[in-house]
Amino acid sequence: MIPTPHIEAQSGHIAKTVLMPGDPLRAKFVAENFLENPTQFNGVRGMLGFTGKYKGADISVMGSGMGIPSMGIYSYELFNFYNVDNIIRIGTAGAMQPEVQVRDIVIAQGACTNSDYSRQFNLPGYFAPIASYGLLSACVEKAKAHGVSYHVGNILSSDIFYDDDKTANEKWCKLGVLCVEMETSGLYMNAARASKNALGIFTISDSLVTGEATTSAERQSAFTAMMEIALETAVSI
Ligand code: HPA
């Protein structure tokens, strides 16, 4: 069923591994600055996607949009209609622990959520969305080799950026959740259902603990480190 309602690419124009930032302009930045000979495969709704080469391997990069519903649509179509095997989300997140500092990298071993996305599976309990171990362990090796400050653990994929319940974050903090973002648990569920692989890695853009935020220049350099780690992970698997 391609093209899909949301992706206009022809068969074979998307690589087996796709990196997904939330922002489609970030996808364009990655394609232009890290990939050789990138070609655009999607422009529907401005959700730009590109395929090019990194160290000789085909890699695609495409925006996911914000939130689990948007990531849910794109990752579903990539896994199930374009035969993508691996999706690595590369995003930003807000720190929820004092040891997680702005500019650090977090690798999401598991992704808690306040979303009802898993209700579609009609489970007699709660699904625990986790990273694919092969991608997780490869990424940890690449982060170690890069020399960045990184953390591996549980994160929160929240449906709510402006939460009316100002105490909500503290409750997740008490359980050791490292940071909050808005897409990864949906990605992990889609990967599990499709028997595919997924990983979420983030640069910390702000801290809910200290109130500190990064400047856009700092975000750019931290983002570059994460990109290099993601690309090295992508070509090592
Ligand atoms: N909340 C949700 N998503 C985010 C945040 C946050 O504080 N920071 C970066 N992405």
Short mmCIF file of N, CA and C in Angstrom, two decimals, residues 85-154:
data_model
loop_
_atom_site.label_atom_id
_atom_site.label_comp_id
_atom_site.label_asym_id
_atom_site.label_seq_id
_atom_site.Cartn_x
_atom_site.Cartn_y
_atom_site.Cartn_z
N ASP A 85 13.30 -1.52 8.78
CA ASP A 85 13.60 -2.45 9.88
C ASP A 85 13.93 -1.74 11.18
N ASN A 86 14.56 -0.56 11.07
CA ASN A 86 15.06 0.11 12.28
C ASN A 86 14.69 1.59 12.25
N ILE A 87 14.11 2.07 13.33
CA ILE A 87 13.87 3.52 13.46
C ILE A 87 14.57 4.01 14.73
N ILE A 88 15.39 5.03 14.55
CA ILE A 88 16.07 5.64 15.70
C ILE A 88 15.53 7.06 15.84
N ARG A 89 14.78 7.30 16.92
CA ARG A 89 14.31 8.67 17.17
C ARG A 89 15.47 9.48 17.74
N ILE A 90 15.68 10.67 17.19
CA ILE A 90 16.72 11.58 17.70
C ILE A 90 16.02 12.88 18.08
N GLY A 91 15.83 13.08 19.39
CA GLY A 91 15.02 14.21 19.80
C GLY A 91 15.64 15.02 20.92
N THR A 92 14.83 15.92 21.45
CA THR A 92 15.23 16.64 22.66
C THR A 92 14.30 16.22 23.79
N ALA A 93 14.75 16.43 25.02
CA ALA A 93 13.95 16.04 26.18
C ALA A 93 14.28 16.95 27.35
N GLY A 94 13.36 17.00 28.29
CA GLY A 94 13.55 17.78 29.52
C GLY A 94 14.01 16.87 30.65
N ALA A 95 15.10 17.25 31.33
CA ALA A 95 15.65 16.41 32.41
C ALA A 95 14.73 16.36 33.62
N MET A 96 14.63 15.17 34.23
CA MET A 96 13.80 15.01 35.42
C MET A 96 14.60 14.54 36.63
N GLN A 97 15.91 14.41 36.49
CA GLN A 97 16.78 14.00 37.62
C GLN A 97 17.94 14.99 37.71
N PRO A 98 18.42 15.25 38.94
CA PRO A 98 19.49 16.24 39.09
C PRO A 98 20.78 15.86 38.36
N GLU A 99 21.07 14.57 38.24
CA GLU A 99 22.33 14.17 37.58
C GLU A 99 22.24 14.25 36.05
N VAL A 100 21.05 14.46 35.53
CA VAL A 100 20.89 14.60 34.07
C VAL A 100 20.93 16.09 33.74
N GLN A 101 22.02 16.50 33.08
CA GLN A 101 22.22 17.92 32.86
C GLN A 101 21.95 18.33 31.41
N VAL A 102 21.68 19.62 31.23
CA VAL A 102 21.45 20.09 29.86
C VAL A 102 22.69 19.79 29.02
N ARG A 103 22.47 19.42 27.77
CA ARG A 103 23.47 18.98 26.79
C ARG A 103 23.85 17.50 26.94
N ASP A 104 23.50 16.85 28.08
CA ASP A 104 23.76 15.41 28.20
C ASP A 104 22.92 14.64 27.17
N ILE A 105 23.31 13.39 26.97
CA ILE A 105 22.53 12.51 26.10
C ILE A 105 21.84 11.43 26.94
N VAL A 106 20.58 11.16 26.63
CA VAL A 106 19.85 10.07 27.30
C VAL A 106 19.46 9.05 26.24
N ILE A 107 19.71 7.79 26.56
CA ILE A 107 19.34 6.67 25.69
C ILE A 107 18.20 5.94 26.39
N ALA A 108 17.06 5.84 25.71
CA ALA A 108 15.83 5.35 26.36
C ALA A 108 15.74 3.83 26.34
N GLN A 109 16.09 3.24 27.48
CA GLN A 109 15.98 1.77 27.65
C GLN A 109 14.50 1.37 27.68
N GLY A 110 13.71 2.17 28.38
CA GLY A 110 12.26 1.95 28.45
C GLY A 110 11.56 3.29 28.36
N ALA A 111 10.28 3.26 27.99
CA ALA A 111 9.53 4.50 27.84
C ALA A 111 8.15 4.38 28.51
N CYS A 112 8.04 5.00 29.70
CA CYS A 112 6.74 5.10 30.37
C CYS A 112 5.86 6.05 29.57
N THR A 113 4.57 6.02 29.83
CA THR A 113 3.70 6.99 29.14
C THR A 113 2.42 7.23 29.92
N ASN A 114 1.83 8.40 29.70
CA ASN A 114 0.48 8.68 30.20
C ASN A 114 -0.52 8.58 29.04
N SER A 115 -0.06 8.07 27.90
CA SER A 115 -0.91 7.94 26.72
C SER A 115 -1.71 6.64 26.75
N ASP A 116 -2.82 6.63 26.03
CA ASP A 116 -3.66 5.43 25.94
C ASP A 116 -3.39 4.63 24.67
N TYR A 117 -2.24 4.89 24.04
CA TYR A 117 -1.95 4.28 22.73
C TYR A 117 -2.04 2.76 22.75
N SER A 118 -1.65 2.15 23.89
CA SER A 118 -1.63 0.68 23.93
C SER A 118 -3.02 0.08 24.05
N ARG A 119 -4.04 0.92 24.26
CA ARG A 119 -5.40 0.39 24.41
C ARG A 119 -5.85 -0.37 23.16
N GLN A 120 -5.30 0.01 22.00
CA GLN A 120 -5.67 -0.66 20.75
C GLN A 120 -5.35 -2.16 20.76
N PHE A 121 -4.40 -2.57 21.62
CA PHE A 121 -3.99 -3.98 21.64
C PHE A 121 -4.91 -4.83 22.53
N ASN A 122 -5.81 -4.18 23.27
CA ASN A 122 -6.76 -4.89 24.14
C ASN A 122 -6.08 -5.89 25.06
N LEU A 123 -5.01 -5.47 25.68
CA LEU A 123 -4.25 -6.36 26.55
C LEU A 123 -4.95 -6.53 27.90
N PRO A 124 -4.77 -7.69 28.49
CA PRO A 124 -5.31 -7.87 29.84
C PRO A 124 -4.35 -7.32 30.89
N GLY A 125 -3.70 -6.20 30.62
CA GLY A 125 -2.72 -5.61 31.55
C GLY A 125 -2.02 -4.47 30.86
N TYR A 126 -0.80 -4.13 31.30
CA TYR A 126 -0.08 -2.98 30.76
C TYR A 126 1.18 -3.43 30.02
N PHE A 127 1.36 -2.94 28.81
CA PHE A 127 2.56 -3.24 28.03
C PHE A 127 3.72 -2.37 28.53
N ALA A 128 4.93 -2.93 28.56
CA ALA A 128 6.12 -2.17 28.95
C ALA A 128 6.94 -1.88 27.70
N PRO A 129 6.85 -0.68 27.15
CA PRO A 129 7.57 -0.37 25.90
C PRO A 129 9.07 -0.24 26.17
N ILE A 130 9.87 -1.04 25.49
CA ILE A 130 11.32 -1.03 25.67
C ILE A 130 12.03 -0.89 24.33
N ALA A 131 13.29 -0.43 24.42
CA ALA A 131 14.14 -0.32 23.22
C ALA A 131 14.51 -1.72 22.73
N SER A 132 14.87 -1.81 21.46
CA SER A 132 15.41 -3.06 20.92
C SER A 132 16.84 -3.19 21.45
N TYR A 133 17.15 -4.34 22.04
CA TYR A 133 18.43 -4.48 22.74
C TYR A 133 19.63 -4.30 21.81
N GLY A 134 19.53 -4.80 20.59
CA GLY A 134 20.65 -4.67 19.64
C GLY A 134 20.98 -3.21 19.37
N LEU A 135 19.96 -2.40 19.14
CA LEU A 135 20.17 -0.97 18.89
C LEU A 135 20.67 -0.28 20.16
N LEU A 136 20.07 -0.66 21.28
CA LEU A 136 20.44 -0.04 22.57
C LEU A 136 21.91 -0.31 22.89
N SER A 137 22.32 -1.56 22.78
CA SER A 137 23.70 -1.88 23.17
C SER A 137 24.70 -1.27 22.18
N ALA A 138 24.36 -1.26 20.88
CA ALA A 138 25.25 -0.62 19.89
C ALA A 138 25.38 0.87 20.18
N CYS A 139 24.28 1.50 20.51
CA CYS A 139 24.28 2.94 20.76
C CYS A 139 25.10 3.28 22.01
N VAL A 140 24.98 2.45 23.04
CA VAL A 140 25.76 2.70 24.27
C VAL A 140 27.26 2.62 23.96
N GLU A 141 27.64 1.65 23.15
CA GLU A 141 29.07 1.54 22.75
C GLU A 141 29.52 2.79 22.00
N LYS A 142 28.69 3.29 21.10
CA LYS A 142 29.05 4.48 20.31
C LYS A 142 29.09 5.73 21.18
N ALA A 143 28.20 5.81 22.15
CA ALA A 143 28.19 6.97 23.07
C ALA A 143 29.46 6.96 23.92
N LYS A 144 29.85 5.77 24.39
CA LYS A 144 31.08 5.61 25.18
C LYS A 144 32.28 6.06 24.36
N ALA A 145 32.36 5.57 23.13
CA ALA A 145 33.49 5.88 22.25
C ALA A 145 33.55 7.38 21.93
N HIS A 146 32.38 8.02 21.85
CA HIS A 146 32.32 9.44 21.50
C HIS A 146 32.83 10.32 22.64
N GLY A 147 32.66 9.83 23.87
CA GLY A 147 33.14 10.60 25.03
C GLY A 147 32.12 11.59 25.58
N VAL A 148 30.88 11.56 25.10
CA VAL A 148 29.86 12.47 25.63
C VAL A 148 29.38 11.98 27.00
N SER A 149 28.74 12.88 27.74
CA SER A 149 28.11 12.49 29.00
C SER A 149 26.74 11.91 28.65
N TYR A 150 26.53 10.63 29.00
CA TYR A 150 25.26 10.00 28.62
C TYR A 150 24.67 9.20 29.77
N HIS A 151 23.38 8.95 29.69
CA HIS A 151 22.64 8.18 30.70
C HIS A 151 21.77 7.17 29.96
N VAL A 152 21.57 6.01 30.56
CA VAL A 152 20.71 4.98 29.97
C VAL A 152 19.65 4.62 30.99
N GLY A 153 18.38 4.64 30.64
CA GLY A 153 17.35 4.25 31.60
C GLY A 153 15.95 4.53 31.09
N ASN A 154 15.06 4.69 32.05
CA ASN A 154 13.65 4.88 31.75
C ASN A 154 13.37 6.36 31.44
#
